[in-house]
Amino acid sequence: MTIFQMTKTVLKSLFSRPATLMYPAKPAKKTANTRGHVEIDPAKCITCRMCQRKCPTQAICVEVKEKTWQIDQMRCVVCAVCVDACPTKCLTMDTQYRPAMTARGGLEKFTVAGPKKKEPAADAAKPADKPKE
Ligand code: SF4
Ligand code: SF4
């Protein structure tokens, strides 16, 4: 790079607006598709573990026996794969960004509903009719 080119680049940078956003000093622009963080509705979770299997960073841990769902916010890359994979739609992508973390942590654990109990079939509840002799 010649001196002339360098001077041109420096002058251009001096008199142009910054290419980066001044977040968090200025609030970031949000759209309906902004990926802030994953939210769960614990009442709808059936502990199927689909989100855990699909998560590329192993950020989710589902304990079926304990009926818990846990996310490690430090691992989550906010890709929304878990949101798309959840069969009961209990996971959603909130548009609000999480505050920056300065120390290891970010584990969030929820007690969830767990698998739905099967209702006994109406026919199975009745005793079978005896065959007429
Ligand atoms: S958003 Fe992506 S990285 Fe975060 S928990 Fe879901 S699948 Fe894992
Ligand atoms: S959050 Fe959804 S995908 Fe994950 S275990 Fe619960 S029901 Fe299954």
PDB file of C-alpha atoms and ligand atoms in Angstrom:
ATOM      1  CA  MET A   1       0.000   0.000   0.000  1.00  0.00           C
ATOM      2  CA  THR A   2       1.455   3.312  -1.009  1.00  0.00           C
ATOM      3  CA  ILE A   3       1.562   6.401   1.202  1.00  0.00           C
ATOM      4  CA  PHE A   4      -1.037   8.016  -1.034  1.00  0.00           C
ATOM      5  CA  GLN A   5      -3.459   5.119  -0.596  1.00  0.00           C
ATOM      6  CA  MET A   6      -2.885   5.059   3.177  1.00  0.00           C
ATOM      7  CA  THR A   7      -3.532   8.794   3.489  1.00  0.00           C
ATOM      8  CA  LYS A   8      -6.688   8.428   1.415  1.00  0.00           C
ATOM      9  CA  THR A   9      -7.950   5.617   3.672  1.00  0.00           C
ATOM     10  CA  VAL A  10      -7.154   7.575   6.858  1.00  0.00           C
ATOM     11  CA  LEU A  11      -8.901  10.714   5.621  1.00  0.00           C
ATOM     12  CA  LYS A  12     -11.902   8.724   4.467  1.00  0.00           C
ATOM     13  CA  SER A  13     -12.162   7.062   7.908  1.00  0.00           C
ATOM     14  CA  LEU A  14     -11.791  10.390   9.705  1.00  0.00           C
ATOM     15  CA  PHE A  15     -14.761  11.961   7.990  1.00  0.00           C
ATOM     16  CA  SER A  16     -17.101   8.981   7.733  1.00  0.00           C
ATOM     17  CA  ARG A  17     -19.455   7.563  10.354  1.00  0.00           C
ATOM     18  CA  PRO A  18     -18.293   4.479  12.304  1.00  0.00           C
ATOM     19  CA  ALA A  19     -19.135   1.183  10.609  1.00  0.00           C
ATOM     20  CA  THR A  20     -19.986  -0.397  13.951  1.00  0.00           C
ATOM     21  CA  LEU A  21     -22.987   0.242  16.183  1.00  0.00           C
ATOM     22  CA  MET A  22     -22.433   1.921  19.557  1.00  0.00           C
ATOM     23  CA  TYR A  23     -24.230  -0.903  21.408  1.00  0.00           C
ATOM     24  CA  PRO A  24     -24.993  -0.894  24.359  1.00  0.00           C
ATOM     25  CA  ALA A  25     -24.609   2.916  24.528  1.00  0.00           C
ATOM     26  CA  LYS A  26     -27.211   3.134  21.774  1.00  0.00           C
ATOM     27  CA  PRO A  27     -29.957   0.525  21.654  1.00  0.00           C
ATOM     28  CA  ALA A  28     -29.617  -1.974  18.819  1.00  0.00           C
ATOM     29  CA  LYS A  29     -32.231  -2.081  16.098  1.00  0.00           C
ATOM     30  CA  LYS A  30     -34.605  -4.994  16.526  1.00  0.00           C
ATOM     31  CA  THR A  31     -36.824  -6.782  14.063  1.00  0.00           C
ATOM     32  CA  ALA A  32     -39.263  -9.649  14.498  1.00  0.00           C
ATOM     33  CA  ASN A  33     -36.406 -11.998  13.531  1.00  0.00           C
ATOM     34  CA  THR A  34     -33.869 -10.629  16.034  1.00  0.00           C
ATOM     35  CA  ARG A  35     -32.402 -13.496  18.039  1.00  0.00           C
ATOM     36  CA  GLY A  36     -31.922 -12.324  21.642  1.00  0.00           C
ATOM     37  CA  HIS A  37     -32.194 -15.394  23.841  1.00  0.00           C
ATOM     38  CA  VAL A  38     -34.135 -18.651  24.160  1.00  0.00           C
ATOM     39  CA  GLU A  39     -37.205 -18.726  26.407  1.00  0.00           C
ATOM     40  CA  ILE A  40     -39.106 -21.796  27.593  1.00  0.00           C
ATOM     41  CA  ASP A  41     -42.704 -22.306  28.696  1.00  0.00           C
ATOM     42  CA  PRO A  42     -42.099 -25.082  31.276  1.00  0.00           C
ATOM     43  CA  ALA A  43     -45.759 -26.116  31.304  1.00  0.00           C
ATOM     44  CA  LYS A  44     -45.535 -27.277  27.680  1.00  0.00           C
ATOM     45  CA  CYS A  45     -42.243 -29.202  27.840  1.00  0.00           C
ATOM     46  CA  ILE A  46     -42.675 -32.980  27.531  1.00  0.00           C
ATOM     47  CA  THR A  47     -38.940 -33.745  28.120  1.00  0.00           C
ATOM     48  CA  CYS A  48     -38.596 -35.362  24.694  1.00  0.00           C
ATOM     49  CA  ARG A  49     -34.940 -34.130  24.516  1.00  0.00           C
ATOM     50  CA  MET A  50     -35.239 -33.133  20.881  1.00  0.00           C
ATOM     51  CA  CYS A  51     -33.759 -29.699  21.650  1.00  0.00           C
ATOM     52  CA  GLN A  52     -30.818 -31.289  23.459  1.00  0.00           C
ATOM     53  CA  ARG A  53     -30.098 -33.641  20.551  1.00  0.00           C
ATOM     54  CA  LYS A  54     -30.266 -30.869  17.938  1.00  0.00           C
ATOM     55  CA  CYS A  55     -28.306 -28.176  19.827  1.00  0.00           C
ATOM     56  CA  PRO A  56     -24.925 -27.767  18.082  1.00  0.00           C
ATOM     57  CA  THR A  57     -23.148 -26.479  21.199  1.00  0.00           C
ATOM     58  CA  GLN A  58     -24.588 -28.841  23.856  1.00  0.00           C
ATOM     59  CA  ALA A  59     -26.073 -25.847  25.657  1.00  0.00           C
ATOM     60  CA  ILE A  60     -29.249 -27.686  26.684  1.00  0.00           C
ATOM     61  CA  CYS A  61     -29.545 -30.479  29.243  1.00  0.00           C
ATOM     62  CA  VAL A  62     -32.879 -32.234  29.801  1.00  0.00           C
ATOM     63  CA  GLU A  63     -33.257 -34.568  32.792  1.00  0.00           C
ATOM     64  CA  VAL A  64     -36.272 -36.776  32.150  1.00  0.00           C
ATOM     65  CA  LYS A  65     -36.527 -38.338  35.636  1.00  0.00           C
ATOM     66  CA  GLU A  66     -36.061 -35.029  37.461  1.00  0.00           C
ATOM     67  CA  LYS A  67     -38.281 -33.225  34.925  1.00  0.00           C
ATOM     68  CA  THR A  68     -35.824 -30.381  34.484  1.00  0.00           C
ATOM     69  CA  TRP A  69     -34.704 -28.373  31.460  1.00  0.00           C
ATOM     70  CA  GLN A  70     -31.458 -26.423  31.677  1.00  0.00           C
ATOM     71  CA  ILE A  71     -29.697 -24.017  29.340  1.00  0.00           C
ATOM     72  CA  ASP A  72     -26.138 -22.749  29.561  1.00  0.00           C
ATOM     73  CA  GLN A  73     -26.267 -19.185  28.263  1.00  0.00           C
ATOM     74  CA  MET A  74     -22.471 -19.124  27.904  1.00  0.00           C
ATOM     75  CA  ARG A  75     -22.661 -21.990  25.399  1.00  0.00           C
ATOM     76  CA  CYS A  76     -25.744 -20.876  23.508  1.00  0.00           C
ATOM     77  CA  VAL A  77     -24.961 -19.249  20.153  1.00  0.00           C
ATOM     78  CA  VAL A  78     -28.607 -18.251  19.631  1.00  0.00           C
ATOM     79  CA  CYS A  79     -28.964 -20.258  16.430  1.00  0.00           C
ATOM     80  CA  ALA A  80     -32.654 -21.097  17.117  1.00  0.00           C
ATOM     81  CA  VAL A  81     -32.284 -24.734  16.021  1.00  0.00           C
ATOM     82  CA  CYS A  82     -33.874 -25.855  19.306  1.00  0.00           C
ATOM     83  CA  VAL A  83     -36.823 -23.510  18.759  1.00  0.00           C
ATOM     84  CA  ASP A  84     -37.462 -25.034  15.333  1.00  0.00           C
ATOM     85  CA  ALA A  85     -37.036 -28.604  16.609  1.00  0.00           C
ATOM     86  CA  CYS A  86     -39.328 -28.442  19.657  1.00  0.00           C
ATOM     87  CA  PRO A  87     -42.485 -30.435  18.863  1.00  0.00           C
ATOM     88  CA  THR A  88     -44.657 -28.679  21.454  1.00  0.00           C
ATOM     89  CA  LYS A  89     -43.478 -25.156  20.553  1.00  0.00           C
ATOM     90  CA  CYS A  90     -42.586 -24.438  24.169  1.00  0.00           C
ATOM     91  CA  LEU A  91     -39.301 -22.819  23.097  1.00  0.00           C
ATOM     92  CA  THR A  92     -39.339 -19.322  21.649  1.00  0.00           C
ATOM     93  CA  MET A  93     -36.718 -16.821  20.590  1.00  0.00           C
ATOM     94  CA  ASP A  94     -37.011 -13.581  22.576  1.00  0.00           C
ATOM     95  CA  THR A  95     -35.732 -10.446  20.843  1.00  0.00           C
ATOM     96  CA  GLN A  96     -34.168  -9.072  24.049  1.00  0.00           C
ATOM     97  CA  TYR A  97     -30.380  -9.574  24.282  1.00  0.00           C
ATOM     98  CA  ARG A  98     -28.946 -10.946  27.502  1.00  0.00           C
ATOM     99  CA  PRO A  99     -26.649  -8.585  29.425  1.00  0.00           C
ATOM    100  CA  ALA A 100     -22.945  -9.276  28.983  1.00  0.00           C
ATOM    101  CA  MET A 101     -21.437 -11.761  31.436  1.00  0.00           C
ATOM    102  CA  THR A 102     -18.003 -11.192  32.928  1.00  0.00           C
ATOM    103  CA  ALA A 103     -17.683 -14.488  34.806  1.00  0.00           C
ATOM    104  CA  ARG A 104     -18.475 -18.122  34.130  1.00  0.00           C
ATOM    105  CA  GLY A 105     -22.134 -18.836  34.817  1.00  0.00           C
ATOM    106  CA  GLY A 106     -25.361 -18.416  32.930  1.00  0.00           C
ATOM    107  CA  LEU A 107     -26.956 -21.732  33.880  1.00  0.00           C
ATOM    108  CA  GLU A 108     -30.734 -21.478  33.977  1.00  0.00           C
ATOM    109  CA  LYS A 109     -32.726 -24.471  35.204  1.00  0.00           C
ATOM    110  CA  PHE A 110     -36.489 -24.954  35.033  1.00  0.00           C
ATOM    111  CA  THR A 111     -38.801 -27.608  36.415  1.00  0.00           C
ATOM    112  CA  VAL A 112     -41.004 -28.694  33.539  1.00  0.00           C
ATOM    113  CA  ALA A 113     -44.288 -30.556  33.134  1.00  0.00           C
ATOM    114  CA  GLY A 114     -42.792 -33.715  31.638  1.00  0.00           C
ATOM    115  CA  PRO A 115     -44.495 -36.326  29.482  1.00  0.00           C
ATOM    116  CA  LYS A 116     -48.257 -36.295  29.316  1.00  0.00           C
ATOM    117  CA  LYS A 117     -49.916 -39.236  31.018  1.00  0.00           C
ATOM    118  CA  LYS A 118     -51.883 -41.373  28.629  1.00  0.00           C
ATOM    119  CA  GLU A 119     -55.633 -41.348  29.205  1.00  0.00           C
ATOM    120  CA  PRO A 120     -57.007 -44.877  29.309  1.00  0.00           C
ATOM    121  CA  ALA A 121     -58.960 -45.576  26.134  1.00  0.00           C
ATOM    122  CA  ALA A 122     -62.729 -45.438  26.603  1.00  0.00           C
ATOM    123  CA  ASP A 123     -63.184 -48.956  25.229  1.00  0.00           C
ATOM    124  CA  ALA A 124     -60.405 -50.379  27.402  1.00  0.00           C
ATOM    125  CA  ALA A 125     -62.116 -49.118  30.572  1.00  0.00           C
ATOM    126  CA  LYS A 126     -65.233 -51.156  29.908  1.00  0.00           C
ATOM    127  CA  PRO A 127     -65.194 -54.896  30.570  1.00  0.00           C
ATOM    128  CA  ALA A 128     -65.445 -56.851  27.360  1.00  0.00           C
ATOM    129  CA  ASP A 129     -68.927 -58.093  26.521  1.00  0.00           C
ATOM    130  CA  LYS A 130     -69.296 -61.777  27.151  1.00  0.00           C
ATOM    131  CA  PRO A 131     -70.123 -63.757  24.025  1.00  0.00           C
ATOM    132  CA  LYS A 132     -73.699 -65.056  24.053  1.00  0.00           C
ATOM    133  CA  GLU A 133     -74.005 -68.824  24.294  1.00  0.00           C
TER     134      GLU A 133
HETATM  135  S1  SF4 B   1     -30.330 -21.444  20.244  1.00  0.00           S
HETATM  136 FE1  SF4 B   1     -28.909 -22.913  19.265  1.00  0.00          FE
HETATM  137  S2  SF4 B   1     -27.120 -22.935  20.602  1.00  0.00           S
HETATM  138 FE2  SF4 B   1     -28.766 -21.981  21.775  1.00  0.00          FE
HETATM  139  S3  SF4 B   1     -29.676 -23.649  22.927  1.00  0.00           S
HETATM  140 FE3  SF4 B   1     -30.851 -23.469  21.028  1.00  0.00          FE
HETATM  141  S4  SF4 B   1     -29.886 -24.920  19.594  1.00  0.00           S
HETATM  142 FE4  SF4 B   1     -28.463 -24.590  21.302  1.00  0.00          FE
HETATM  143  S1  SF4 B   2     -38.107 -27.981  25.223  1.00  0.00           S
HETATM  144 FE1  SF4 B   2     -39.306 -28.915  23.562  1.00  0.00          FE
HETATM  145  S2  SF4 B   2     -37.812 -30.156  22.424  1.00  0.00           S
HETATM  146 FE2  SF4 B   2     -36.892 -29.668  24.413  1.00  0.00          FE
HETATM  147  S3  SF4 B   2     -37.404 -31.408  25.744  1.00  0.00           S
HETATM  148 FE3  SF4 B   2     -38.990 -29.855  26.042  1.00  0.00          FE
HETATM  149  S4  SF4 B   2     -40.619 -30.429  24.587  1.00  0.00           S
HETATM  150 FE4  SF4 B   2     -38.778 -31.509  23.936  1.00  0.00          FE
END
